[in-house]
Each structure stands twice: as structure tokens, then as C-alpha cells.
mmCIF file of C-alpha atoms and ligand atoms in Angstrom:
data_model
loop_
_atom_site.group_PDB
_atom_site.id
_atom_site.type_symbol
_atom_site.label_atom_id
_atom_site.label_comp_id
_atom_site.label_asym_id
_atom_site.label_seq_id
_atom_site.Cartn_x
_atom_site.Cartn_y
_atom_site.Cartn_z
ATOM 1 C CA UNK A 1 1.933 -23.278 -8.696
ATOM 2 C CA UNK A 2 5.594 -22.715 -7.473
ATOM 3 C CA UNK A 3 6.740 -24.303 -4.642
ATOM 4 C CA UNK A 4 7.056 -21.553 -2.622
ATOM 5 C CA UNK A 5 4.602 -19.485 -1.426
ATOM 6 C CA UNK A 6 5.640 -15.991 -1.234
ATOM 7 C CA UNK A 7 3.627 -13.976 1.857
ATOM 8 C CA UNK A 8 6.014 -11.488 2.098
ATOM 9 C CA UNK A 9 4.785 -7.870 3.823
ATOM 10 C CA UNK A 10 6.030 -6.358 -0.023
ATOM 11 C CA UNK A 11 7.850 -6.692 -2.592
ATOM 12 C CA UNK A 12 5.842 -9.808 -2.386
ATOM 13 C CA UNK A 13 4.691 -12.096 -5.344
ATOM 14 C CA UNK A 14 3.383 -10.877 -8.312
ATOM 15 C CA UNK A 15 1.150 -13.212 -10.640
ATOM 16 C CA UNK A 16 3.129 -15.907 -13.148
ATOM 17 C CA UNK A 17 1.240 -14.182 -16.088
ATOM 18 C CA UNK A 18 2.766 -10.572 -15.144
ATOM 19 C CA UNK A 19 5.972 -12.322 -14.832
ATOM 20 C CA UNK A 20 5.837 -14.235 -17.798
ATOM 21 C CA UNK A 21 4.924 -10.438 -19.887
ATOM 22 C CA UNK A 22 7.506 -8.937 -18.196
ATOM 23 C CA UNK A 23 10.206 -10.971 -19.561
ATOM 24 C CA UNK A 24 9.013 -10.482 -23.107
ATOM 25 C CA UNK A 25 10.177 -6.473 -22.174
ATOM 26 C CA UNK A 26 13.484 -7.804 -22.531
ATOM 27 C CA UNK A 27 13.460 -9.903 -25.719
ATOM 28 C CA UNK A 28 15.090 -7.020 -28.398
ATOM 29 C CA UNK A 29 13.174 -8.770 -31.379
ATOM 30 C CA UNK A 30 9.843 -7.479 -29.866
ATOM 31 C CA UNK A 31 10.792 -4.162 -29.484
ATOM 32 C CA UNK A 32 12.314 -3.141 -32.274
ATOM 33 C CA UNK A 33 15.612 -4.339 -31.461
ATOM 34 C CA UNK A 34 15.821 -2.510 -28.489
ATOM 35 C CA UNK A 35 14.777 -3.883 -25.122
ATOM 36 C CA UNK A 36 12.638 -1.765 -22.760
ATOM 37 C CA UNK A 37 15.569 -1.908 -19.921
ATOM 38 C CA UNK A 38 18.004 -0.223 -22.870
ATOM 39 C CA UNK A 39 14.924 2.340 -24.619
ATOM 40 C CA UNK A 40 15.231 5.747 -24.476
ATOM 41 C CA UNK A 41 12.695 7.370 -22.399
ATOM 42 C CA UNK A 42 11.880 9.879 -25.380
ATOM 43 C CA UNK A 43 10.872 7.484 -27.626
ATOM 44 C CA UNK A 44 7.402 6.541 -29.181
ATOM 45 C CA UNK A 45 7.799 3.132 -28.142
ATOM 46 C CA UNK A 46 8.477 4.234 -24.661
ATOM 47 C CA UNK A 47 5.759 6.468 -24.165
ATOM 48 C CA UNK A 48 3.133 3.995 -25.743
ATOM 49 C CA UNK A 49 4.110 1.787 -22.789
ATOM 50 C CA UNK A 50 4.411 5.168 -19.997
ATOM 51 C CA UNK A 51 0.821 5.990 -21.358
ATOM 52 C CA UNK A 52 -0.911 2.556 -20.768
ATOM 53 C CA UNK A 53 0.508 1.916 -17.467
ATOM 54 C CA UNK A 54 -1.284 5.552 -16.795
ATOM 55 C CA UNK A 55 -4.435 4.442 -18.742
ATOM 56 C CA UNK A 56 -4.540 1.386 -16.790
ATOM 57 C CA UNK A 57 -4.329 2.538 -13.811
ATOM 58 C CA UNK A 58 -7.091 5.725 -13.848
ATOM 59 C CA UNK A 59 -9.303 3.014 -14.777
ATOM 60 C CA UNK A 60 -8.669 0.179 -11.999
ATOM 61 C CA UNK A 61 -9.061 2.749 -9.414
ATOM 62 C CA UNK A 62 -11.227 4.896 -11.221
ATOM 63 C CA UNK A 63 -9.190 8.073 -10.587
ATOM 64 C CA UNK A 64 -11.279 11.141 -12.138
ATOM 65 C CA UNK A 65 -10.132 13.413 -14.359
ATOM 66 C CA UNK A 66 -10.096 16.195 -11.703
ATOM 67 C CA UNK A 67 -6.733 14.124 -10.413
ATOM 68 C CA UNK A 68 -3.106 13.587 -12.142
ATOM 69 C CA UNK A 69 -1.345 10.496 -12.104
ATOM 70 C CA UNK A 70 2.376 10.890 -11.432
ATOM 71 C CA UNK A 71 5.305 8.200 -11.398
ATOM 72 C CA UNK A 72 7.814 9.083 -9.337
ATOM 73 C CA UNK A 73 10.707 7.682 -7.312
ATOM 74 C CA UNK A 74 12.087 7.854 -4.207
ATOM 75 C CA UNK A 75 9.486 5.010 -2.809
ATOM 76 C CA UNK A 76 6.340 6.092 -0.426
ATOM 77 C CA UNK A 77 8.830 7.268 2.189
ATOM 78 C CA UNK A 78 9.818 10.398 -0.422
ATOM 79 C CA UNK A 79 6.319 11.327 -0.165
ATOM 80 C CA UNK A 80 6.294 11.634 3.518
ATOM 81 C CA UNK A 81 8.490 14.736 2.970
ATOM 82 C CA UNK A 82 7.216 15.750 -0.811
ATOM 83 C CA UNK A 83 3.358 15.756 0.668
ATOM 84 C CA UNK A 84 4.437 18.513 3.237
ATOM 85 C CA UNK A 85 6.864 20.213 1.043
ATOM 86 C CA UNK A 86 4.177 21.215 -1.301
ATOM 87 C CA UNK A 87 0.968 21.003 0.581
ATOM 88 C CA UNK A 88 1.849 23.410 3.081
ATOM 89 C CA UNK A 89 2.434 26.464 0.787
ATOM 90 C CA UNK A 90 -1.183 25.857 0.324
ATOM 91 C CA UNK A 91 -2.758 24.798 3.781
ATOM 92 C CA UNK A 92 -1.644 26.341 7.047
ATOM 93 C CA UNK A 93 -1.846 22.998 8.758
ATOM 94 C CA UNK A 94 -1.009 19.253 8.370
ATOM 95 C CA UNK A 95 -3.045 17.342 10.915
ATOM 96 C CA UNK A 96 -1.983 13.137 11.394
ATOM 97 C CA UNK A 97 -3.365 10.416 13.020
ATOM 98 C CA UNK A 98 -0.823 7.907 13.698
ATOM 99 C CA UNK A 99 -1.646 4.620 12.862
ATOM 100 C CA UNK A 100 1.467 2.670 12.993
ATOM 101 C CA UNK A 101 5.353 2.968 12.431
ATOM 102 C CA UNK A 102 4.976 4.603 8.680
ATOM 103 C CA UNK A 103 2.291 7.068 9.819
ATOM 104 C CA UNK A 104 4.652 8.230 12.503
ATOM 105 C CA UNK A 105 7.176 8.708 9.959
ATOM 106 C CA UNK A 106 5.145 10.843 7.930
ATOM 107 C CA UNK A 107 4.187 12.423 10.768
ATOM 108 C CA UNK A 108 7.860 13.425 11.612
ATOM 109 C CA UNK A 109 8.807 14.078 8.689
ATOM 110 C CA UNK A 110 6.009 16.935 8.503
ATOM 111 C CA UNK A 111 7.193 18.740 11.356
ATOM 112 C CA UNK A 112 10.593 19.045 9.733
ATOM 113 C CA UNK A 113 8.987 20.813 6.805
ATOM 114 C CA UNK A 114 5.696 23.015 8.622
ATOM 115 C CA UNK A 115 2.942 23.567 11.218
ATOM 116 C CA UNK A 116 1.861 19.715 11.814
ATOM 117 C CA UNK A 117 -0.180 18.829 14.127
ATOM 118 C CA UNK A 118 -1.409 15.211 15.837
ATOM 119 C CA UNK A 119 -4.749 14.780 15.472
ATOM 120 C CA UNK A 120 -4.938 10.808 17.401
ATOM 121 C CA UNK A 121 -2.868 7.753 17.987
ATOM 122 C CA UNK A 122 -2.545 4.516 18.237
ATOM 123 C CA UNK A 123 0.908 4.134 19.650
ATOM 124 C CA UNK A 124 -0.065 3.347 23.237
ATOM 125 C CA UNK A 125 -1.789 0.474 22.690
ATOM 126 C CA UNK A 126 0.848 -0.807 20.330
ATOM 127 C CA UNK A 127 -1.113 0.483 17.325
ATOM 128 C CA UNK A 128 -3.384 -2.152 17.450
ATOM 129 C CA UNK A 129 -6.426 -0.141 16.214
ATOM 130 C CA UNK A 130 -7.892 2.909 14.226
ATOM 131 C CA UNK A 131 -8.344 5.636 16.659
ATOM 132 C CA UNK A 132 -12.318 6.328 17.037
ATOM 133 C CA UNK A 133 -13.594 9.579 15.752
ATOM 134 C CA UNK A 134 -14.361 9.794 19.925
ATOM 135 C CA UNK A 135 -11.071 9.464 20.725
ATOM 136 C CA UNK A 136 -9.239 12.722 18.407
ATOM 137 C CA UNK A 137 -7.823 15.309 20.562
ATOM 138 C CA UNK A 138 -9.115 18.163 17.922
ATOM 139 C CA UNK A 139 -12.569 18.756 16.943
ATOM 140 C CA UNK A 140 -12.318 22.789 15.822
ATOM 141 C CA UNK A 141 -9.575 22.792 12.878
ATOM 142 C CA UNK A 142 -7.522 25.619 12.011
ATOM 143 C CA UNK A 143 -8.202 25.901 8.141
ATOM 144 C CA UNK A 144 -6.923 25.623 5.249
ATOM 145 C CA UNK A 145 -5.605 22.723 6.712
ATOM 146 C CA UNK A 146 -5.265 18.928 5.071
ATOM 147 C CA UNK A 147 -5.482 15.535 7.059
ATOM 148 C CA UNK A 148 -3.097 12.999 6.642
ATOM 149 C CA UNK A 149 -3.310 9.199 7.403
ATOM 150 C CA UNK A 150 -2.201 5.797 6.560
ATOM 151 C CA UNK A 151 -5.414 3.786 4.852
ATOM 152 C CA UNK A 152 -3.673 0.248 6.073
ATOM 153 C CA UNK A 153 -0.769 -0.525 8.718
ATOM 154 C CA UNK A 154 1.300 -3.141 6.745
ATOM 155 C CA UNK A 155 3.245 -3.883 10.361
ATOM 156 C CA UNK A 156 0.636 -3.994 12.913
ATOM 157 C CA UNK A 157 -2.237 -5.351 10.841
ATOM 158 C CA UNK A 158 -4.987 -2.875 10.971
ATOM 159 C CA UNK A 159 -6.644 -1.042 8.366
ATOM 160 C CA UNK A 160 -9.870 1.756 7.982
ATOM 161 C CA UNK A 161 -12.240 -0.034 7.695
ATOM 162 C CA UNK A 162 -14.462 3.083 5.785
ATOM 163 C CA UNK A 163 -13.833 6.835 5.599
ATOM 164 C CA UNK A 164 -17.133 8.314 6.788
ATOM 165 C CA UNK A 165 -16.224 9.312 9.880
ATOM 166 C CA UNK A 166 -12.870 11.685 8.552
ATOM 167 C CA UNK A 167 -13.669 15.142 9.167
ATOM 168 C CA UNK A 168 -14.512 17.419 6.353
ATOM 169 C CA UNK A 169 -10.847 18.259 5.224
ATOM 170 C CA UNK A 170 -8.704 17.674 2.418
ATOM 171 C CA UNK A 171 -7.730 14.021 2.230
ATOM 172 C CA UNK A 172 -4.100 12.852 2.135
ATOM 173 C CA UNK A 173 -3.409 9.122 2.207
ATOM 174 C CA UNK A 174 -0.695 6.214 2.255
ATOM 175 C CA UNK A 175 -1.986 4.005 0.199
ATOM 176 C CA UNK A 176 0.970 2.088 -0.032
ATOM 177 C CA UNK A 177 -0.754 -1.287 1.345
ATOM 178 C CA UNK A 178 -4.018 -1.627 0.355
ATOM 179 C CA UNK A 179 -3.947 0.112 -2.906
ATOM 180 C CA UNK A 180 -6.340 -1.864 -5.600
ATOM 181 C CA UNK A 181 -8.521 -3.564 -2.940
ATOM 182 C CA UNK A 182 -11.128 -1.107 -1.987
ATOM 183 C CA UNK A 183 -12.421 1.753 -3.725
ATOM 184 C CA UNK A 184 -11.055 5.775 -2.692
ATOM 185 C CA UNK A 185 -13.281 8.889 -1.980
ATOM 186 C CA UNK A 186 -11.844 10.474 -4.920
ATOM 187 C CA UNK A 187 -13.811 13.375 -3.883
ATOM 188 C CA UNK A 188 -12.671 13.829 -0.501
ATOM 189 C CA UNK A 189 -8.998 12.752 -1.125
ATOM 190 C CA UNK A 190 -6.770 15.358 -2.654
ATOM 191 C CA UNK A 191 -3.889 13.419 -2.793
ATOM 192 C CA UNK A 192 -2.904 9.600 -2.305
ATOM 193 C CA UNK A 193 0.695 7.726 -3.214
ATOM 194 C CA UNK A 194 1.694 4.550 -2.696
ATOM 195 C CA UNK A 195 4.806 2.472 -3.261
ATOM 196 C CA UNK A 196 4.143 -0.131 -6.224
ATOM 197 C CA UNK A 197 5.589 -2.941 -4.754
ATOM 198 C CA UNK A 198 2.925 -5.023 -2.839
ATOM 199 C CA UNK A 199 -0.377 -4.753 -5.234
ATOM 200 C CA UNK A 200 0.996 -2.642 -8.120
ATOM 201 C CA UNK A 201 4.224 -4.571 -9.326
ATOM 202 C CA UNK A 202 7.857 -4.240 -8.157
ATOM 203 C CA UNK A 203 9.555 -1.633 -6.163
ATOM 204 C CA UNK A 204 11.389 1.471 -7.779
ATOM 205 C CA UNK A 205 8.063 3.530 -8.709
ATOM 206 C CA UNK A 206 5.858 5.311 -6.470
ATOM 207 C CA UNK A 207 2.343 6.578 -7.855
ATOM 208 C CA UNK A 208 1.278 9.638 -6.964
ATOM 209 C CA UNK A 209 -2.548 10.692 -7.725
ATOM 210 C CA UNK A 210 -3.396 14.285 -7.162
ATOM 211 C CA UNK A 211 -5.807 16.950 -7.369
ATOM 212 C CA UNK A 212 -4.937 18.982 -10.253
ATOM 213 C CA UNK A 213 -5.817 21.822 -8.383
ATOM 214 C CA UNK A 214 -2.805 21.299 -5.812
ATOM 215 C CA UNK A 215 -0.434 21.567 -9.514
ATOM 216 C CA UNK A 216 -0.121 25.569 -9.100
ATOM 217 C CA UNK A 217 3.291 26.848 -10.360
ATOM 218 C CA UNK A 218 6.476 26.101 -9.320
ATOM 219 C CA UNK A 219 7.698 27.486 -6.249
ATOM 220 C CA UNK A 220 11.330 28.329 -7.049
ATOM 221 C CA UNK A 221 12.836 27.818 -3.587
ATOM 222 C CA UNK A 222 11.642 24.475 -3.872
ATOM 223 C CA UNK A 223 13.394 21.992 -5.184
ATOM 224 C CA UNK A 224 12.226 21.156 -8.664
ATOM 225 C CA UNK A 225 13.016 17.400 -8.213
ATOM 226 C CA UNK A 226 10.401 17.861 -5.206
ATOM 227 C CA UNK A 227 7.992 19.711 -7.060
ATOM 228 C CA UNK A 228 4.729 17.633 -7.910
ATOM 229 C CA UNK A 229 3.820 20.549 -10.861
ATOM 230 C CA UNK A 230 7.802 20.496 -12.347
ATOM 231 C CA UNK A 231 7.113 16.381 -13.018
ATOM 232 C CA UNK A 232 2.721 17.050 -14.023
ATOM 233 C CA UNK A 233 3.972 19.757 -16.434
ATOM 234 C CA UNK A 234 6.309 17.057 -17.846
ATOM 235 C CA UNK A 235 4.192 13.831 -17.490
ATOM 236 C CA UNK A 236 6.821 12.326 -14.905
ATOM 237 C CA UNK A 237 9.145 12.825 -17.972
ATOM 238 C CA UNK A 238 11.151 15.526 -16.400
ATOM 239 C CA UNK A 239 13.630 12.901 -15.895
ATOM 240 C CA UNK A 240 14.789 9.591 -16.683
ATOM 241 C CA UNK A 241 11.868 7.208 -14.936
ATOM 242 C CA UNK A 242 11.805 3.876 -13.700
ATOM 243 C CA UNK A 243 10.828 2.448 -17.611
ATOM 244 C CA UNK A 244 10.850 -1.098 -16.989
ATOM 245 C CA UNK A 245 9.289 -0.735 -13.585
ATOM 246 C CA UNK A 246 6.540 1.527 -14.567
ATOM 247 C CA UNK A 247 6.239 -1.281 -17.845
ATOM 248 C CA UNK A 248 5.997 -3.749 -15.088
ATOM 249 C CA UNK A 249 3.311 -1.418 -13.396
ATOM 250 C CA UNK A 250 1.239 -1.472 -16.213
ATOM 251 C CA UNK A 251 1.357 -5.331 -17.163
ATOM 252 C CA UNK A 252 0.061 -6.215 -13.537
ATOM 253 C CA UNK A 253 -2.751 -3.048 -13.407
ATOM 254 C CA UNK A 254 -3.649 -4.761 -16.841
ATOM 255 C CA UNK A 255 -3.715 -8.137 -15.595
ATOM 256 C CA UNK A 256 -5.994 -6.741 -12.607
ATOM 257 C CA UNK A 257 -8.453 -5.171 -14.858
ATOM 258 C CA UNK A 258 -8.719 -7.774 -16.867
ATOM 259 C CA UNK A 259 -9.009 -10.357 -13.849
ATOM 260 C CA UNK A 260 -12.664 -8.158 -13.019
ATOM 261 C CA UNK A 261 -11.096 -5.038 -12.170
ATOM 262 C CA UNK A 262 -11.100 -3.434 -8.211
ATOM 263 C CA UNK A 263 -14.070 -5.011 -7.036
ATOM 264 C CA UNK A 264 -13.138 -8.413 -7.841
ATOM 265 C CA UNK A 265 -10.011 -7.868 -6.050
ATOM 266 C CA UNK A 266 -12.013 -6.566 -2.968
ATOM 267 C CA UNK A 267 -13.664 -9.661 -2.884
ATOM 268 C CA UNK A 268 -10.753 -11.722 -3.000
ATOM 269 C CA UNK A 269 -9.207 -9.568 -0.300
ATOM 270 C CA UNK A 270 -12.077 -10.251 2.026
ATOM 271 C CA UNK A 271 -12.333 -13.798 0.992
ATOM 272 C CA UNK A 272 -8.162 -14.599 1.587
ATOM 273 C CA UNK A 273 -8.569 -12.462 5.086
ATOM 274 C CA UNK A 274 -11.439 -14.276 6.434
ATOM 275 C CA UNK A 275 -9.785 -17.297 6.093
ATOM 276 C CA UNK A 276 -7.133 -16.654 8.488
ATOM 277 C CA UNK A 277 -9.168 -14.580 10.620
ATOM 278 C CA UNK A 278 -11.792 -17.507 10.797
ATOM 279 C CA UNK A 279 -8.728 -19.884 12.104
ATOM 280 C CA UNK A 280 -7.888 -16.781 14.748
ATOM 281 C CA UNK A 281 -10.796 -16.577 16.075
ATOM 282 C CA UNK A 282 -11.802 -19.887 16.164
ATOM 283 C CA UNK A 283 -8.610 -21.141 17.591
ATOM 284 C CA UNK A 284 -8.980 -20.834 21.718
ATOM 285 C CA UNK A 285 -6.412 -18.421 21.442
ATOM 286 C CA UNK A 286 -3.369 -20.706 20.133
ATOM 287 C CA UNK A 287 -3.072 -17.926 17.255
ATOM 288 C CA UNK A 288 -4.009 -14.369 19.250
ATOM 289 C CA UNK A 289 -4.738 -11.271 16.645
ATOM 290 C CA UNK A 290 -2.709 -8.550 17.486
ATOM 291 C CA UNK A 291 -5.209 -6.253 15.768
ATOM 292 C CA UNK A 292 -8.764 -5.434 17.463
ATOM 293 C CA UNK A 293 -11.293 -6.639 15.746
ATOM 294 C CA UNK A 294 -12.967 -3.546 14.270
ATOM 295 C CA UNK A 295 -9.608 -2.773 12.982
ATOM 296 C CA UNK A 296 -8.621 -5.712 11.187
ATOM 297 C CA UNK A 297 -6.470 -5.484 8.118
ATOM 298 C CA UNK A 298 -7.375 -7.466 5.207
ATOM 299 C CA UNK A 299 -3.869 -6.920 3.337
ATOM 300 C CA UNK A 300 -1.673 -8.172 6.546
ATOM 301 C CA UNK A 301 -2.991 -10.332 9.288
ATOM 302 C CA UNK A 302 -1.170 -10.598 12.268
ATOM 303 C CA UNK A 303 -0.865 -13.058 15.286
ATOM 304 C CA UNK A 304 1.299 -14.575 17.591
ATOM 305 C CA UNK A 305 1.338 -18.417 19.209
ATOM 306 C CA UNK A 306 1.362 -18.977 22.595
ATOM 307 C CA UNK A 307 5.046 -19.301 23.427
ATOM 308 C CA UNK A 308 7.729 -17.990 21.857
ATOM 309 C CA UNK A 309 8.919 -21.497 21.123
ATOM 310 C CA UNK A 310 5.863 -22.694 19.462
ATOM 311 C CA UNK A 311 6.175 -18.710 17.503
ATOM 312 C CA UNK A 312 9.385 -20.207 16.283
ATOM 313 C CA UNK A 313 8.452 -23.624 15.515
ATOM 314 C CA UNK A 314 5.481 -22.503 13.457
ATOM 315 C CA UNK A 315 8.181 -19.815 11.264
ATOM 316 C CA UNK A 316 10.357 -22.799 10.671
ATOM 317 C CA UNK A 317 7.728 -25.645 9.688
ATOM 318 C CA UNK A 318 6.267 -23.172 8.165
ATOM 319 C CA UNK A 319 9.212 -22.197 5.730
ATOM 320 C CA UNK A 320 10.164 -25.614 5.485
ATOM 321 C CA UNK A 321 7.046 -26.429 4.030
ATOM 322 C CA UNK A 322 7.112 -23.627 1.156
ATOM 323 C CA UNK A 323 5.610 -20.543 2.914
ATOM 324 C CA UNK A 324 7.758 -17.719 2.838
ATOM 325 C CA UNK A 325 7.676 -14.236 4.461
ATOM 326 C CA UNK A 326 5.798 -14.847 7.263
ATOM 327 C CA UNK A 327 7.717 -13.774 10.115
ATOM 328 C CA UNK A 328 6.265 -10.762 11.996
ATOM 329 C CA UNK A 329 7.922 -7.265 11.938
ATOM 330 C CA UNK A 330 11.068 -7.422 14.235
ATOM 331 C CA UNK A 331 8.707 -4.285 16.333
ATOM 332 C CA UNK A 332 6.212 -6.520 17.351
ATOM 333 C CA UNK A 333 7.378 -10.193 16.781
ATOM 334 C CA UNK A 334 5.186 -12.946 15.760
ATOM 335 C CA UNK A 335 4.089 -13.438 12.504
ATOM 336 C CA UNK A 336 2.306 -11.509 9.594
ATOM 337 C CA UNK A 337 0.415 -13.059 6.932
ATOM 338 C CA UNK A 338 0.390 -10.558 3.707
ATOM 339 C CA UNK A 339 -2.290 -10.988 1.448
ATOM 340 C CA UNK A 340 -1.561 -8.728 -1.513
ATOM 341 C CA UNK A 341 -3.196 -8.941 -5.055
ATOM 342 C CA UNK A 342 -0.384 -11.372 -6.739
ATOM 343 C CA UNK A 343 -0.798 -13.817 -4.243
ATOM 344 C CA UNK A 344 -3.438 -16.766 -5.362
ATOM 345 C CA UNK A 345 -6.244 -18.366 -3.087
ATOM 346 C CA UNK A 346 -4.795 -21.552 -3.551
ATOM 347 C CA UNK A 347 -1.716 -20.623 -1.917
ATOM 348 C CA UNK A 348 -4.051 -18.932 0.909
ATOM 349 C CA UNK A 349 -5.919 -22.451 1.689
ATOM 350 C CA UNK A 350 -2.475 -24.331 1.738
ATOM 351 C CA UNK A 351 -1.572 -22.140 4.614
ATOM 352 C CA UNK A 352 -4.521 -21.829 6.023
ATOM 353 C CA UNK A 353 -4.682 -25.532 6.190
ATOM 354 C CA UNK A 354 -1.030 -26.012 7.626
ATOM 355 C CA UNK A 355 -1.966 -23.596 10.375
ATOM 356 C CA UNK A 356 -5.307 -25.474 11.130
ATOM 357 C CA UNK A 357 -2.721 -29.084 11.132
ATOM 358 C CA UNK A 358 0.036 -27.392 13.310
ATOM 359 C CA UNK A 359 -2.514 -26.208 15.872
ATOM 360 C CA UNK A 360 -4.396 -30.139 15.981
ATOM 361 C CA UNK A 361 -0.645 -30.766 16.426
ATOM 362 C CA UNK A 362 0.375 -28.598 18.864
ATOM 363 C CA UNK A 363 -2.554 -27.723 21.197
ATOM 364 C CA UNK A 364 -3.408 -29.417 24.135
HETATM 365 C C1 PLP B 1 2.040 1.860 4.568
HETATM 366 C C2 PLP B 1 3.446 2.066 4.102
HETATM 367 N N1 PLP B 1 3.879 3.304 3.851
HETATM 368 C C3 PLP B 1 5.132 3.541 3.433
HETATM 369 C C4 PLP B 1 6.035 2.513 3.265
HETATM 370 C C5 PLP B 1 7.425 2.815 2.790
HETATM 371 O O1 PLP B 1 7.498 2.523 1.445
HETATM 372 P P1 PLP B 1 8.824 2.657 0.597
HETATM 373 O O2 PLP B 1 9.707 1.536 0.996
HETATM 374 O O3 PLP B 1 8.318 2.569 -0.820
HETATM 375 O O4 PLP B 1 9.434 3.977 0.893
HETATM 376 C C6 PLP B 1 5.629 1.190 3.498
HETATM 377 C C7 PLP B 1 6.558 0.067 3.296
HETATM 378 O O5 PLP B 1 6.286 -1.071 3.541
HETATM 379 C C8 PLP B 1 4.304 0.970 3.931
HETATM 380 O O6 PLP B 1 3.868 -0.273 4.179
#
């Protein structure tokens, strides 16, 4: 294992296997004397690799074939306007709950582009939970209308925990941070995205997955570069795309699959988060949860020590000894554990057991 231990809230580490692979892209003499960073997008060699990172994919998440798979770019924070953009020629009305900072984005964004409406928050309580289906200020929806949220809040630590309570509307979801660690409704959720950098590679490609029945034709005021049907129609070929990161993409959905596929990687979700949660809760408050309980996020954990002197202590043994990225989001301070797919157990018990030593060290 390296020396450092990479915990960052994404990009974040990705496995020394994908790494390893992902060098090879760049050695000419396997590819035909042409690296994949210098191969033309239209060639047969190209596509073979545009086509497995799609293959690979439908079948980690087990995406039907009533749903596309598009890479774009942009990043997740394009979608927050493209979802809108396109979705609301269709539905009269985008409702949101607001989870956390990037569901409020999406949420603004929305009302820049149509009727958007808040459906529940978390903001005053520091988005430190899921808003109960009790607790949702609209219970009669104006339809057609789509719901939007944010399936895990990679700043404040919380995450849903299942989906059975979401009322019976369209599905649209951020799946930027949990992506490959729990399975998706595929039948309620007409449209998901997600950034690739924390569980599906490096930054630079965003995956869209959509109901094919949202890929009606284009709408020429729209922008075509905004148009989810303009890139479908051309297999996200309709321009140049991110090659090497979507050949990244499909080494480390490859490397997942072949690892035991999206339930293993549940498992070792739940098994990294319950270590640190276990140290939480067990720890007479020297680490406090920022998240409630029934909220708890198994991709980010977050906390904060007693004092802000012992906070700061704790970031800079902590980095001293190897473990990197774990300073909380500048909003809300403390620290933030991220526990994405690259990142191995072993590196998970090593911090877990330099917490459990600073707190014998530090606690009266
Ligand atoms: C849940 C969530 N949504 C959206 C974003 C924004 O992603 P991007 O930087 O790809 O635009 C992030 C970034 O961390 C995120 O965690």
C-alpha cells in the first residue's frame, strides 16, 4: 500500500490495478502506435474502448434497456441546468428536496430554467438529515411533474437511506456520491447522472442514464450541446469526448465487476462506514456526528472533536501520519472521512485505529 492514504471527498483514490491499466492507454506499441490520449474519436479502436466502458457500466448497475447511457461533460453541476432544460418541455413541474449545498444548487439552477418548486429541506438544521416524508410541505402534486433529489450529501454526510417513501413521480437523482454502492429503482428513476470522479474513475466525464422515453426530438431553441437526444442520437459521439477519461471509466467499472460487482461494493461500503461510525458512537462524544443517525452517509462520514484545537491537532497528526483529505468542508468545519470504492479496508482500519489512539491520547 502507498504511504498515503487518500480520503479525499472526490477525485479521491482510485485502485493501484486501475492505475496500473491506465498507464498501459498511453504506451503507443499497444495501441497500434497510437496512444489513447492522441486516437481519434472515430476510430475502431476508439469505439471498442467507448463501447466497453458503456457495457461495463449497464451491467454494474444493472441499468435496463428501457434507459440510455450518455457520457457527457461539463461535470454533475452541467446537469443541474441540462436536467431542467430538457425535463421541463415535458413535465410542468420540477419539485426538490434540498438535502445539502449541491441539492440547493440544482435547485437554483431550476428556477432559472422553469416552474420549480421546493418540496422539503434540510437547511435549517444545517442539513444534517433526510427530510421525513412527514415533514414535505406538498402532498397533492401538480402533474406531469418530476422529483428531484440528491441520493447522498458528499458535504454534510447524510445519505437516503431507501427510496420507498418518494412519492409516485418521476425520479431524478444526483448520484454523484454514492454511485456503485447501492442498487437504483430503475423503475421509478427516469433519470440519474453523476460526476465520475469519486467511485467511477477521474473527473472530466459525467454519466448520464436516462429513460429513453425522455430522448424525444430535438427542440431547436435548445441548445444542441444541451440536448440529451442530439448526444443519444450520436452515442455521446456528437463531439470530441473525454477518450482517455471515459477509457479510465471503463478500466475501474471493470475492475468493480470483476471485484463481485455492486453488491460486493455495498458491503464494503457498510463495512468501511461502520467502522468509523462504531468509534463515533462509542466515543463519549470526543468525535460528535454531524449527521443524525437515521441519516448517516456511508460514502462521507462526518464529525468534529471537541475543541477547535484538538479539530486541528487531529487534521495535522493526522496528515502527518499518511491520511490525506480529511479536513471537513470549509461550510461546516471539522472533518470528513470519504469512503469511496478505490479506497481499500486496510487503509480504513489504519485510520480507524489512529483515531481510536488519538482519542486514548487526548481524552480525559
Ligand atoms: C452530490 C454532488 N453533486 C454534484 C457535485 C458537483 O460535481 P462536479 O464537480 O462534477 O460538477 C458534487 C461534487 O462533489 C457532489 O458531491
Amino acid at each position: 500500500m502507498n504511504e498515503k492514504m487518500n480520503f479525499n471527498p472526490g477525485p479521491t483514490a482510485l485502485p493501484d490495478e486501475v492505475l496500473t491499466k491506465a498507464q498501459t492507454g498511453l504506451n503507443k506499441e499497444l495501441h497500434s502506435g497510437i496512444s489513447i490520449l492522441e486516437m481519434s474519436h472515430r476510430s475502431q479502436e476508439y469505439q471498442l474502448i467507448h463501447d466497453n466502458a458503456k457495457s461495463e457500466l449497464r451491467h454494474f448497475l444493472a441499468v435496463p434497456e428501457s434507459h440510455d447511457i450518455l457520457f457527457l461533460q461539463g461535470g454533475a453541476s452541467l446537469q443541474f441546468t441540462m436536467v431542467p432544460m430538457n425535463l421541463l418541455s415535458k413535465y410542468n413541474t420540477a419539485y426538490h428536496i434540498v438535502t445539502g449545498s449541491w441539492a440547493e444548487k440544482a435547485f437554483n439552477e431550476s428556477q432559472k430554467i422553469g416552474k420549480t418548486q421546493l418540496l422539503a429541506s434540510s437547511k435549517h438544521t444545517t442539513f444534517d438529515r433526510i427530510p421525513k416524508r412527514s415533514d414535505w410541505n406538498v402532498d397533492v402534486f401538480n402533474t406531469p411533474s418530476y422529483l428531484h433529489i440528491t441520493s447522498n450529501n458528499t458535504i454534510y454526510g447524510t445519505q437516503w437511506q431507501d427510496y420507498e417513501d418518494l412519492p409516485d413521480l418521476p425520479i431524478v437523482m444526483d448520484i454523484s456520491s454514492d454511485v456503485g454502492t447501492k442498487d437504483i429503482p430503475w423503475d421509478r428513476v427516469t433519470l440519474a447522472y453523476a460526476g465520475a470522479q469519486k467511485n467511477l474513475g477521474a473527473a472530466g466525464v459525467t454519466v448520464i442514464i436516462i429513460n429513453k422515453e425522455l430522448l424525444v426530438d430535438h427542440d431547436t431553441e435548445r441548445p444542441i450541446m444541451l440536448d440529451y437526444n442530439a448526444h443519444a442520437k450520436k452515442g455521446s459521439l456528437h463531439n470530441t469526448p473525454p477518450a482517455f477519461n471515459i477509457y479510465v471509466l471503463g478500466l475501474m467499472v471493470q475492475w468493480m465487476n470483476q471485484e463481485g460487482g455492486l453488491q460486493e461494493f455495498e458491503d464494503r461500503s457498510n463495512k468501511k462506514s461502520e467502522l468509523f461510525y462504531r468509534i463515533i458512537d462509542q466515543s463519549n462524544d470526543f468525535y460528535k456526528g454531524h449527521a443524525e443517525k437515521s441519516s448517516r452517509s456511508k460514502m462521507n462520514v462526518t464529525f468534529k472533536l471537541p475543541t477547535s484545537e484538538l479539530n486541528e491537532a487531529f487534521l495535522r497528526k493526522a496528515n502527518e501520519a499518511g491520511f490525506v483529505g480529511i479536513s471537513g468542508h470549509r461550510s461546516i468545519g471539522g472533518c470528513r472521512i470519504s469512503l469511496y470504492n478505490g479506497i481499500e479496508m486496510e487503509a480504513c482500519e489504519k485510520l480507524a485505529h489512529f483515531m481510536e489512539t488519538f482519542k486514548q491520547v487526548h481524552s480525559n
